[in-house]
mmCIF file of N, CA and C in Angstrom:
data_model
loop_
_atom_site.group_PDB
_atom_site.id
_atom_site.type_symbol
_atom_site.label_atom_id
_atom_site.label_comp_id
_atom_site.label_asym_id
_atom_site.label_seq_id
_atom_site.Cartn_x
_atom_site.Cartn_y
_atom_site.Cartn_z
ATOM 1 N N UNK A 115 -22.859 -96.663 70.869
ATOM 2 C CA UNK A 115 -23.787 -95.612 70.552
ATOM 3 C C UNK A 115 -23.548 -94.393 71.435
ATOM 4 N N UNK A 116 -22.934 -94.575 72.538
ATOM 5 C CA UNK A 116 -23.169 -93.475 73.303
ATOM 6 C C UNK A 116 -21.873 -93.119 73.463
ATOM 7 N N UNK A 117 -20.851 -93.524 72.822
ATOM 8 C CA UNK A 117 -19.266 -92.705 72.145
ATOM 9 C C UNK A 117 -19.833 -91.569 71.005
ATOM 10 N N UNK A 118 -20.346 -91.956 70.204
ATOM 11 C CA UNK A 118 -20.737 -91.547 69.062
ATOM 12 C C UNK A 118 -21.585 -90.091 69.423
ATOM 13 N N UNK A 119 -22.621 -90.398 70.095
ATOM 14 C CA UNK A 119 -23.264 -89.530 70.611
ATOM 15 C C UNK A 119 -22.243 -88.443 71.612
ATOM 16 N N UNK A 120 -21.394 -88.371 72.551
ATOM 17 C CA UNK A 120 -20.453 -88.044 72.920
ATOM 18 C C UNK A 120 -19.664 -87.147 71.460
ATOM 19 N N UNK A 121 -19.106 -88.028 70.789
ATOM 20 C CA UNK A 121 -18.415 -87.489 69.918
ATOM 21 C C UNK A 121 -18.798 -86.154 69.273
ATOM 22 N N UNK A 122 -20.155 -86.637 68.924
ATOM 23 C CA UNK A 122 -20.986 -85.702 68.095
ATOM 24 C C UNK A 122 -20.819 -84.213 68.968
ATOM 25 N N UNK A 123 -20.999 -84.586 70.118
ATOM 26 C CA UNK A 123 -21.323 -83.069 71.274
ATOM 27 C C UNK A 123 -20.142 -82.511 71.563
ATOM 28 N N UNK A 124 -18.884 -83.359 71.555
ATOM 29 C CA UNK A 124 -17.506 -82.499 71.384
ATOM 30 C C UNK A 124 -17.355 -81.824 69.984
ATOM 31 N N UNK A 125 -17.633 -82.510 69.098
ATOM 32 C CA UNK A 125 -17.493 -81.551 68.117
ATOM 33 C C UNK A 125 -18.129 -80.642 67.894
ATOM 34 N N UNK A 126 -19.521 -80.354 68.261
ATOM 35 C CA UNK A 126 -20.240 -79.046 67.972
ATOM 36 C C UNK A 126 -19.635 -78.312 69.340
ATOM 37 N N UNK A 127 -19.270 -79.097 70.154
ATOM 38 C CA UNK A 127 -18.688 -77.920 71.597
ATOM 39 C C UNK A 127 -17.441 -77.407 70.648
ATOM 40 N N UNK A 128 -16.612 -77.843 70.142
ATOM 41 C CA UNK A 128 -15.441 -77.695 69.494
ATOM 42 C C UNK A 128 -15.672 -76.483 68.419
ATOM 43 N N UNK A 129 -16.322 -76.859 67.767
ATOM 44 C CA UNK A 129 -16.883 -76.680 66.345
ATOM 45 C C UNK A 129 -17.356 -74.736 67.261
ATOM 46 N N UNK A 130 -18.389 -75.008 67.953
ATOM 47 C CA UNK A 130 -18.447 -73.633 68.652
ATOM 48 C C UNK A 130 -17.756 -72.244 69.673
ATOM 49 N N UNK A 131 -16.764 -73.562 69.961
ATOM 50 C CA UNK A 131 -15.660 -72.558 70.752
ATOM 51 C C UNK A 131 -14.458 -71.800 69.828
ATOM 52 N N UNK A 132 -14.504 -72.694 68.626
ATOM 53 C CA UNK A 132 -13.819 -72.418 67.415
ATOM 54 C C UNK A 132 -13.986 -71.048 66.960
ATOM 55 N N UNK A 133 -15.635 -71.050 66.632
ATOM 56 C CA UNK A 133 -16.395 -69.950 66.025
ATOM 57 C C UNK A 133 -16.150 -68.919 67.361
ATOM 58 N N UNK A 134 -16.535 -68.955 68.170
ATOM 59 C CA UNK A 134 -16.676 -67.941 69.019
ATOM 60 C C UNK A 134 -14.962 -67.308 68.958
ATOM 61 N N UNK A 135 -14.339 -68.122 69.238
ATOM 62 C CA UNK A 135 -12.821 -67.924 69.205
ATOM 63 C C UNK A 135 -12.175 -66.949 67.687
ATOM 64 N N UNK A 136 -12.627 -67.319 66.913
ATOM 65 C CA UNK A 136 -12.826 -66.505 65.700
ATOM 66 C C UNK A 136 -13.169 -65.180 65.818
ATOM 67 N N UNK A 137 -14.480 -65.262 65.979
ATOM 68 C CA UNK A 137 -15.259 -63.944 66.537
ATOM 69 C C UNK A 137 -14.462 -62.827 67.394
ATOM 70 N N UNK A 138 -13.875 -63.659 68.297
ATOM 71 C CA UNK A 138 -13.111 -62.843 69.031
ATOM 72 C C UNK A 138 -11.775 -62.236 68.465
ATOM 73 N N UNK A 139 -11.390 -62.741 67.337
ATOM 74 C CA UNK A 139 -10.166 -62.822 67.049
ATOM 75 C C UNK A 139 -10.682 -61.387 65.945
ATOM 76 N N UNK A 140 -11.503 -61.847 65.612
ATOM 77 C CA UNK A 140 -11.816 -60.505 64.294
ATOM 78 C C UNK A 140 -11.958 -59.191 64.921
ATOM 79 N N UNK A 141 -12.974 -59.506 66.300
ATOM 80 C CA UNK A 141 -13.018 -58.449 67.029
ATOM 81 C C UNK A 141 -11.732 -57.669 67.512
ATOM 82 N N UNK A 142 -10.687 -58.113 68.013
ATOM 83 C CA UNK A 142 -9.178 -57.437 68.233
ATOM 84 C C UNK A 142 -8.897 -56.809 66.841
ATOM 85 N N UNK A 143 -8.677 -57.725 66.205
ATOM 86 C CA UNK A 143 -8.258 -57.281 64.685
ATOM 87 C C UNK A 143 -8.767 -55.994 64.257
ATOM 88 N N UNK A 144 -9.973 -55.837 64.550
ATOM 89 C CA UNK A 144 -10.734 -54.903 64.075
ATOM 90 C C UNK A 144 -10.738 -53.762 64.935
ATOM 91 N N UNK A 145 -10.459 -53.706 66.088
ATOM 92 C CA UNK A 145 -10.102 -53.095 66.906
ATOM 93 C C UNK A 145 -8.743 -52.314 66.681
ATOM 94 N N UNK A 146 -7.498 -53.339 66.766
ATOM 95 C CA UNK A 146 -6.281 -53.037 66.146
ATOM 96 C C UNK A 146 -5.994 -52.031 65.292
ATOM 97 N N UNK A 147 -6.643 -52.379 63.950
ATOM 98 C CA UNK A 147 -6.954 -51.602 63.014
ATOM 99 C C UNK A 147 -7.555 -50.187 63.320
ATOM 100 N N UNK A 148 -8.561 -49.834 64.115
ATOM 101 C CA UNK A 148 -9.229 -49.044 64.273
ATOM 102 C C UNK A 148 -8.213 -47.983 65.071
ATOM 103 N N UNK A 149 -7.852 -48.744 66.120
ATOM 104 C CA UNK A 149 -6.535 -47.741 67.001
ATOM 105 C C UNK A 149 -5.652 -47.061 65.958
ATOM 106 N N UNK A 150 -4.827 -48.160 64.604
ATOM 107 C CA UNK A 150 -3.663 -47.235 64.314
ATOM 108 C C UNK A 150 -4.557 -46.045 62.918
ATOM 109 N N UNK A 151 -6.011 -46.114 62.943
ATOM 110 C CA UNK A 151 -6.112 -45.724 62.141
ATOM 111 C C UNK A 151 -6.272 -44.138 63.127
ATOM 112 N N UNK A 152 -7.179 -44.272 64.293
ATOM 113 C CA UNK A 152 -6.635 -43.458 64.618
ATOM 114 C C UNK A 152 -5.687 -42.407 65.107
ATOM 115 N N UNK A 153 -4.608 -43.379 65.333
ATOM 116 C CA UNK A 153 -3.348 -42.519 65.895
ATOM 117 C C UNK A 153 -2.640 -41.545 64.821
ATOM 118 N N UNK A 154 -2.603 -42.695 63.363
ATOM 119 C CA UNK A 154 -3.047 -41.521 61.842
ATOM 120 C C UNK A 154 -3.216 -40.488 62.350
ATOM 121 N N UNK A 155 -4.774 -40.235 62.472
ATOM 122 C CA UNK A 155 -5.357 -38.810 62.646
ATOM 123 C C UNK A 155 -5.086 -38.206 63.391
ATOM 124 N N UNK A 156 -5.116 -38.769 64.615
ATOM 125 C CA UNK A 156 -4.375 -37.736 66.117
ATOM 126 C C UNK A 156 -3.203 -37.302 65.305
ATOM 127 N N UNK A 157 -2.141 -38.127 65.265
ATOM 128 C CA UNK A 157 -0.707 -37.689 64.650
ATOM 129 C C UNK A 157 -1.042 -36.305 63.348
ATOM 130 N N UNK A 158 -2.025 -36.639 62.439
ATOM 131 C CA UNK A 158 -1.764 -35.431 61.644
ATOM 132 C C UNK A 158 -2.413 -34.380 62.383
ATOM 133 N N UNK A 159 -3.186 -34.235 63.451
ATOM 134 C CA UNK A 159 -3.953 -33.464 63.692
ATOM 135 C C UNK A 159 -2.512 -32.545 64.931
ATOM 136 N N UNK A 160 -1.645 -33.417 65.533
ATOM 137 C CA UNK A 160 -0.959 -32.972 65.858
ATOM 138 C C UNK A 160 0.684 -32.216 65.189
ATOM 139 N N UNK A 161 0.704 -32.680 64.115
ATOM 140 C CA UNK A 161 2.025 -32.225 63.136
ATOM 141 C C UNK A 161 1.717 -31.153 62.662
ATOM 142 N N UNK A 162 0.159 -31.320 61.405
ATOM 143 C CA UNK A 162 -0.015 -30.458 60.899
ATOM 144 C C UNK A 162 -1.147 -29.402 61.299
ATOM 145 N N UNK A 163 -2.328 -29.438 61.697
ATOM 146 C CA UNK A 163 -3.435 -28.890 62.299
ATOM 147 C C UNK A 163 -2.594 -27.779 63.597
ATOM 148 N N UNK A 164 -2.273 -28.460 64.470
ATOM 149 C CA UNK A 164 -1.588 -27.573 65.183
ATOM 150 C C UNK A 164 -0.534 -26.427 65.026
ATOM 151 N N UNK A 165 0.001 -26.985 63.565
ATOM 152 C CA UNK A 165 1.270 -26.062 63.152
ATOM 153 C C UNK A 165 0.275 -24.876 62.591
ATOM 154 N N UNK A 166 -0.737 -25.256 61.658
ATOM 155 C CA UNK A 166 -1.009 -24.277 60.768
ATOM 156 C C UNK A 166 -1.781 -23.046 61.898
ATOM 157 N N UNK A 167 -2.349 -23.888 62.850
ATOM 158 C CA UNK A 167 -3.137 -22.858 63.583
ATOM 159 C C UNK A 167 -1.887 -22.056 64.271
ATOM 160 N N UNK A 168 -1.275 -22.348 64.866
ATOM 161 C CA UNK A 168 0.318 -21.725 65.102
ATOM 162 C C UNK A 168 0.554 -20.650 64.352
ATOM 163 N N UNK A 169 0.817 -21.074 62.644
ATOM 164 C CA UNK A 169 1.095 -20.062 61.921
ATOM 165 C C UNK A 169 -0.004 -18.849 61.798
ATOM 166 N N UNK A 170 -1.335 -19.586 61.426
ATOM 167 C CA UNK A 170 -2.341 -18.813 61.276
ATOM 168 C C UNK A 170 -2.675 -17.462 62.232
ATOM 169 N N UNK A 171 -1.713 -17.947 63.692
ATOM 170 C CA UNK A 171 -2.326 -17.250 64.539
ATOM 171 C C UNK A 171 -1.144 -16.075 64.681
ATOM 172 N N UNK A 172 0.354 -16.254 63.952
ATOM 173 C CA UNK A 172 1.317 -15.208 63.772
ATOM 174 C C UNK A 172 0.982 -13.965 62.867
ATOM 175 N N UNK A 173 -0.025 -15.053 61.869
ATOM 176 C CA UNK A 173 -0.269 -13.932 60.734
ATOM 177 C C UNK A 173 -1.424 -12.815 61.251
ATOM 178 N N UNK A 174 -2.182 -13.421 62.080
ATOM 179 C CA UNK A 174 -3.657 -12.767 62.372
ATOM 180 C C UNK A 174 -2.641 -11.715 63.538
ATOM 181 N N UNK A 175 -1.880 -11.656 64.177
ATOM 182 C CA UNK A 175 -1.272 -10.937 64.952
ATOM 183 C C UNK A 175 -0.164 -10.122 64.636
ATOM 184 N N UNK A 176 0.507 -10.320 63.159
ATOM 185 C CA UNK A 176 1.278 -9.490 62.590
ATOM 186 C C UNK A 176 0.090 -8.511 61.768
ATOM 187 N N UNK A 177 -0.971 -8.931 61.262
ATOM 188 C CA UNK A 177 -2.203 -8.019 60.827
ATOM 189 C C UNK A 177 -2.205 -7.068 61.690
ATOM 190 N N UNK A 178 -2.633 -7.800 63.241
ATOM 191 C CA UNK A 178 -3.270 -6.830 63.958
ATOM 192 C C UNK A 178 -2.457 -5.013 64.243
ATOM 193 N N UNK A 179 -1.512 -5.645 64.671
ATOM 194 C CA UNK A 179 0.255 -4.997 65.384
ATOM 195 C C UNK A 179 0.248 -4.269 63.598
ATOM 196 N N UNK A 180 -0.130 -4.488 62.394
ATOM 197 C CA UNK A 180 -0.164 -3.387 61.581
ATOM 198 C C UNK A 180 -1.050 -2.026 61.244
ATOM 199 N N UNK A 181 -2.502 -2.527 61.925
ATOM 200 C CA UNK A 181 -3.369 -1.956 62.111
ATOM 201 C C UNK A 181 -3.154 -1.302 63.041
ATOM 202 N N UNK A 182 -2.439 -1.173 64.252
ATOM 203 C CA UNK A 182 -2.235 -0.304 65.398
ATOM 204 C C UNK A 182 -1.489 0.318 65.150
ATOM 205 N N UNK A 183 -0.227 0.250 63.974
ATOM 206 C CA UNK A 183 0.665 1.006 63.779
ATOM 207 C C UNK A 183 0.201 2.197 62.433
ATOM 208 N N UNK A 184 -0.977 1.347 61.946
ATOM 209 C CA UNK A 184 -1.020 2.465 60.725
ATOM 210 C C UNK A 184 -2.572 3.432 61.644
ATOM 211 N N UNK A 185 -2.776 3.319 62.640
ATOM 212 C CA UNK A 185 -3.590 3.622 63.258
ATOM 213 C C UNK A 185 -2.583 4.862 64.230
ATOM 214 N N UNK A 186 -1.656 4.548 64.618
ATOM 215 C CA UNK A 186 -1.071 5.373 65.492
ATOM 216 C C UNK A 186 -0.223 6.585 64.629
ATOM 217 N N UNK A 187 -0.343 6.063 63.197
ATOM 218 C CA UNK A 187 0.402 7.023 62.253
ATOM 219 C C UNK A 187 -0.462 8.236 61.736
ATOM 220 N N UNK A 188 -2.065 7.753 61.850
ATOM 221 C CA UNK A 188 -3.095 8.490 61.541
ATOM 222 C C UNK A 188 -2.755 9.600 62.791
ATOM 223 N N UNK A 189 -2.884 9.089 63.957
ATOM 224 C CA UNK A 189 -2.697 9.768 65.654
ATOM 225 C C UNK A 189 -1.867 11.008 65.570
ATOM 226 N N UNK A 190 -0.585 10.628 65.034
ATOM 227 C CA UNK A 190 0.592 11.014 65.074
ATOM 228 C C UNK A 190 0.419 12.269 63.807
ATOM 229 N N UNK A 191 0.155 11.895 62.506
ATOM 230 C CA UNK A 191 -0.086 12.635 61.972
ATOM 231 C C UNK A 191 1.504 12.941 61.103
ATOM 232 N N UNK A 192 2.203 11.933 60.966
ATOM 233 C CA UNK A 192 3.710 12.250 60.192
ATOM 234 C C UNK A 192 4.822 12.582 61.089
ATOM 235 N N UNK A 193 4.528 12.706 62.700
ATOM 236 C CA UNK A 193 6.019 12.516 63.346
ATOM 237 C C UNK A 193 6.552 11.014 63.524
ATOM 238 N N UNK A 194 7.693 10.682 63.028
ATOM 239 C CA UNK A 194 8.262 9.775 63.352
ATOM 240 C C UNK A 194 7.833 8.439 62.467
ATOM 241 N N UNK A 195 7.246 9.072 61.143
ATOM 242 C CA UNK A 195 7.022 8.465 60.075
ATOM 243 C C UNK A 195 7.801 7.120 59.354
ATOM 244 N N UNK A 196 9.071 7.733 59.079
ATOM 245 C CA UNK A 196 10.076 6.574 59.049
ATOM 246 C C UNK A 196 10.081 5.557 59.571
ATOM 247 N N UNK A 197 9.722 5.317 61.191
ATOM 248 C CA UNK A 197 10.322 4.243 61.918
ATOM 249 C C UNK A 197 8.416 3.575 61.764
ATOM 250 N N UNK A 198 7.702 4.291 61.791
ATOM 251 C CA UNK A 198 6.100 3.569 61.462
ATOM 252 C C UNK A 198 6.219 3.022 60.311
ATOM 253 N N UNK A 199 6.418 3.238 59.429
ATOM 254 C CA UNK A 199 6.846 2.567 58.224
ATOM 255 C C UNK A 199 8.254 1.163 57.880
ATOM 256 N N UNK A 200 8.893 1.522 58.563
ATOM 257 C CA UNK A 200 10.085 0.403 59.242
ATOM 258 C C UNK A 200 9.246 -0.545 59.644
ATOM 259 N N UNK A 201 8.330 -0.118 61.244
ATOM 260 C CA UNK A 201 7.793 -1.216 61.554
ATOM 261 C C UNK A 201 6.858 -2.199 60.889
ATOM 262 N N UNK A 202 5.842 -1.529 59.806
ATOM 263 C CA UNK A 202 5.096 -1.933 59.167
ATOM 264 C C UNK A 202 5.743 -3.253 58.233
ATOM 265 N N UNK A 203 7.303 -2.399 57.512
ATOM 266 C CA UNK A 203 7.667 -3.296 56.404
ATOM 267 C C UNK A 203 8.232 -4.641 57.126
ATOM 268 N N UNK A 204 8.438 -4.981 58.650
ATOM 269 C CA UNK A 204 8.955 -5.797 59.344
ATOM 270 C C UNK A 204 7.576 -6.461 60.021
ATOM 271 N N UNK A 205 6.715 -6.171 59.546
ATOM 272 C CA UNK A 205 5.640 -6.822 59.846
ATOM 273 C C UNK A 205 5.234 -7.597 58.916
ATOM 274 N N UNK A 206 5.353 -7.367 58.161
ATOM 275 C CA UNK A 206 5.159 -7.754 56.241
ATOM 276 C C UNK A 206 5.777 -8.749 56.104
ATOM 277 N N UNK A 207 6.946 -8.781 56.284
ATOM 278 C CA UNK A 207 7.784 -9.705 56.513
ATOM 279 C C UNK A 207 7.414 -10.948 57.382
ATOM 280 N N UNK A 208 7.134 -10.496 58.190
ATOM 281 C CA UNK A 208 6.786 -11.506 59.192
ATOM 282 C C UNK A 208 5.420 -12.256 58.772
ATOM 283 N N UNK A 209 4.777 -11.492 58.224
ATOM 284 C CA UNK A 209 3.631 -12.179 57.855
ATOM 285 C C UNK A 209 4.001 -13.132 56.562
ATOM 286 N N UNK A 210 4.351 -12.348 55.545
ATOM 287 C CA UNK A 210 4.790 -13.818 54.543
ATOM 288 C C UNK A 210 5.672 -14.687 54.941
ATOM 289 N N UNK A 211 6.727 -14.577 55.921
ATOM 290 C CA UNK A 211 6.972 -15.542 56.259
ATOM 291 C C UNK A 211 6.255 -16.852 56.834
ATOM 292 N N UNK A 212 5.684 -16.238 57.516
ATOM 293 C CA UNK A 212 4.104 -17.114 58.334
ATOM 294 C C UNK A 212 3.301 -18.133 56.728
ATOM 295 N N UNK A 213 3.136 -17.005 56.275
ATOM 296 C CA UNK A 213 2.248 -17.546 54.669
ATOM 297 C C UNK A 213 3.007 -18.514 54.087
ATOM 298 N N UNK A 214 4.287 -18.368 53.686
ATOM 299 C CA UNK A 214 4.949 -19.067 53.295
ATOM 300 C C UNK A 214 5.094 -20.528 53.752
ATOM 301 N N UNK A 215 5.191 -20.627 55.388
ATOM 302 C CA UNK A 215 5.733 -21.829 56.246
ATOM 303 C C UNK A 215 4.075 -22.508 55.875
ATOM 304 N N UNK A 216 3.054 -21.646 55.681
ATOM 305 C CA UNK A 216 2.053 -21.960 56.229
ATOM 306 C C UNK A 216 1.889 -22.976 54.730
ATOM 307 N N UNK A 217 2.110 -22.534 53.943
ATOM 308 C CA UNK A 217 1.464 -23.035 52.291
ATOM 309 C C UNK A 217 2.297 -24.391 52.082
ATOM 310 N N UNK A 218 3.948 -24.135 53.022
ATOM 311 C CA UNK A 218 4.593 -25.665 52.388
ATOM 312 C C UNK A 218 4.028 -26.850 53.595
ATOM 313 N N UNK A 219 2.857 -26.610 54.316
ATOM 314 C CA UNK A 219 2.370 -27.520 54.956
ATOM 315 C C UNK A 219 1.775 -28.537 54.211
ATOM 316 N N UNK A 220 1.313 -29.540 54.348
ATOM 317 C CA UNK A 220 0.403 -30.594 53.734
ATOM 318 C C UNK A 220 -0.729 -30.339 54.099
ATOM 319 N N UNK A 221 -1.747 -30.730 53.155
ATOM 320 C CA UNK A 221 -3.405 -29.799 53.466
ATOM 321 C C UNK A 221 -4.435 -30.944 52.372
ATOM 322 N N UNK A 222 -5.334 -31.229 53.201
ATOM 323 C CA UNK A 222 -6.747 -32.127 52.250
ATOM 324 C C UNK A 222 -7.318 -30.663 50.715
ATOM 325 N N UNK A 223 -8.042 -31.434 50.766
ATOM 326 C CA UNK A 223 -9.252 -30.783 48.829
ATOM 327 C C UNK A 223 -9.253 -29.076 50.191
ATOM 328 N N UNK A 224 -9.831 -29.179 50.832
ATOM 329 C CA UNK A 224 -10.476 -28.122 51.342
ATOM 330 C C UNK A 224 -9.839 -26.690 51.593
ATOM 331 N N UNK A 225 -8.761 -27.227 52.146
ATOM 332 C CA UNK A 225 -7.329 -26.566 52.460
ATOM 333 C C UNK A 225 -6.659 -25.698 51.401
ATOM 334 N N UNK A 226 -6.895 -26.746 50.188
ATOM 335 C CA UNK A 226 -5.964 -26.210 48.950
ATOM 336 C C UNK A 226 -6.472 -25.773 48.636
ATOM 337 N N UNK A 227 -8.085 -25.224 48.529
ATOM 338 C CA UNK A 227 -9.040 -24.467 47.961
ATOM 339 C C UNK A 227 -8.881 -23.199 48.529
ATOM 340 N N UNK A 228 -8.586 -22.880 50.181
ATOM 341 C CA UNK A 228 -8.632 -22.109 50.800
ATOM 342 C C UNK A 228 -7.309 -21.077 50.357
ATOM 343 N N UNK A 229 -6.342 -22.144 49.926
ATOM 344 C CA UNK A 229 -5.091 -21.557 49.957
ATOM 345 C C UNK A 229 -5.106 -20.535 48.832
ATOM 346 N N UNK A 230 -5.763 -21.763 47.772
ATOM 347 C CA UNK A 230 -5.638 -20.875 46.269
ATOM 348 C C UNK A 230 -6.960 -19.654 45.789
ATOM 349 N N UNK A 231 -7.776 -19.485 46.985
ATOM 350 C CA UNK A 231 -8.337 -18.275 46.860
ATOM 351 C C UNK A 231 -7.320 -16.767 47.284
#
């Protein structure tokens, strides 16, 4: 009787270290999972998020550098017209280029909405 009884208490000790052991096991798992899901996101946030703000921030500065030049042409008043206009069309440039790099990026619903306004 008192094997039996014994027996009985290894197996629920068993039976419970099992479960707990489980528990633990789902817990990593789930964990696991959770890490590469974020490294996903870090990673796109670093490929693409960073690039576009990169680009975004060539274009907002080829804007600007056009505004100072069609600003200094007002100043100027038509001396040296040609080369204000040179600079402008090399700004232009620079900016669709920017637009361009910027559009063959990969982009969520939100992005593509932004793009195609």
């Amino acid at each position: 009787m008192n094997y039996l009884r014994n027996v009985r208490v290894a197996w629920r000790l068993g039976l419970g270290f099992g479960l707990l052991l489980l528990l633990v096991a789902a817990v990593v798992a789930t964990g696991a999972t959770a890490s590469v899901v974020q490294k996903r996101a870090m990673q796109q946030v670093v490929d693409v998020s960073v690039a576009k703000v990169r680009l975004l921030s060539q274009m907002l500065d080829a804007n600007n550098q056009m505004m100072v030049v069609r600003r200094e042409m007002l100043i100027r008043q038509g001396e040296d017209r040609g080369h204000d206009e040179q600079r402008i069309a090399d700004l232009v440039k620079r900016y669709e280029a920017s637009w361009t790099a910027y559009q063959a990026l990969p982009s969520d619903a939100d992005g593509k909405a932004i793009a195609e306004t």
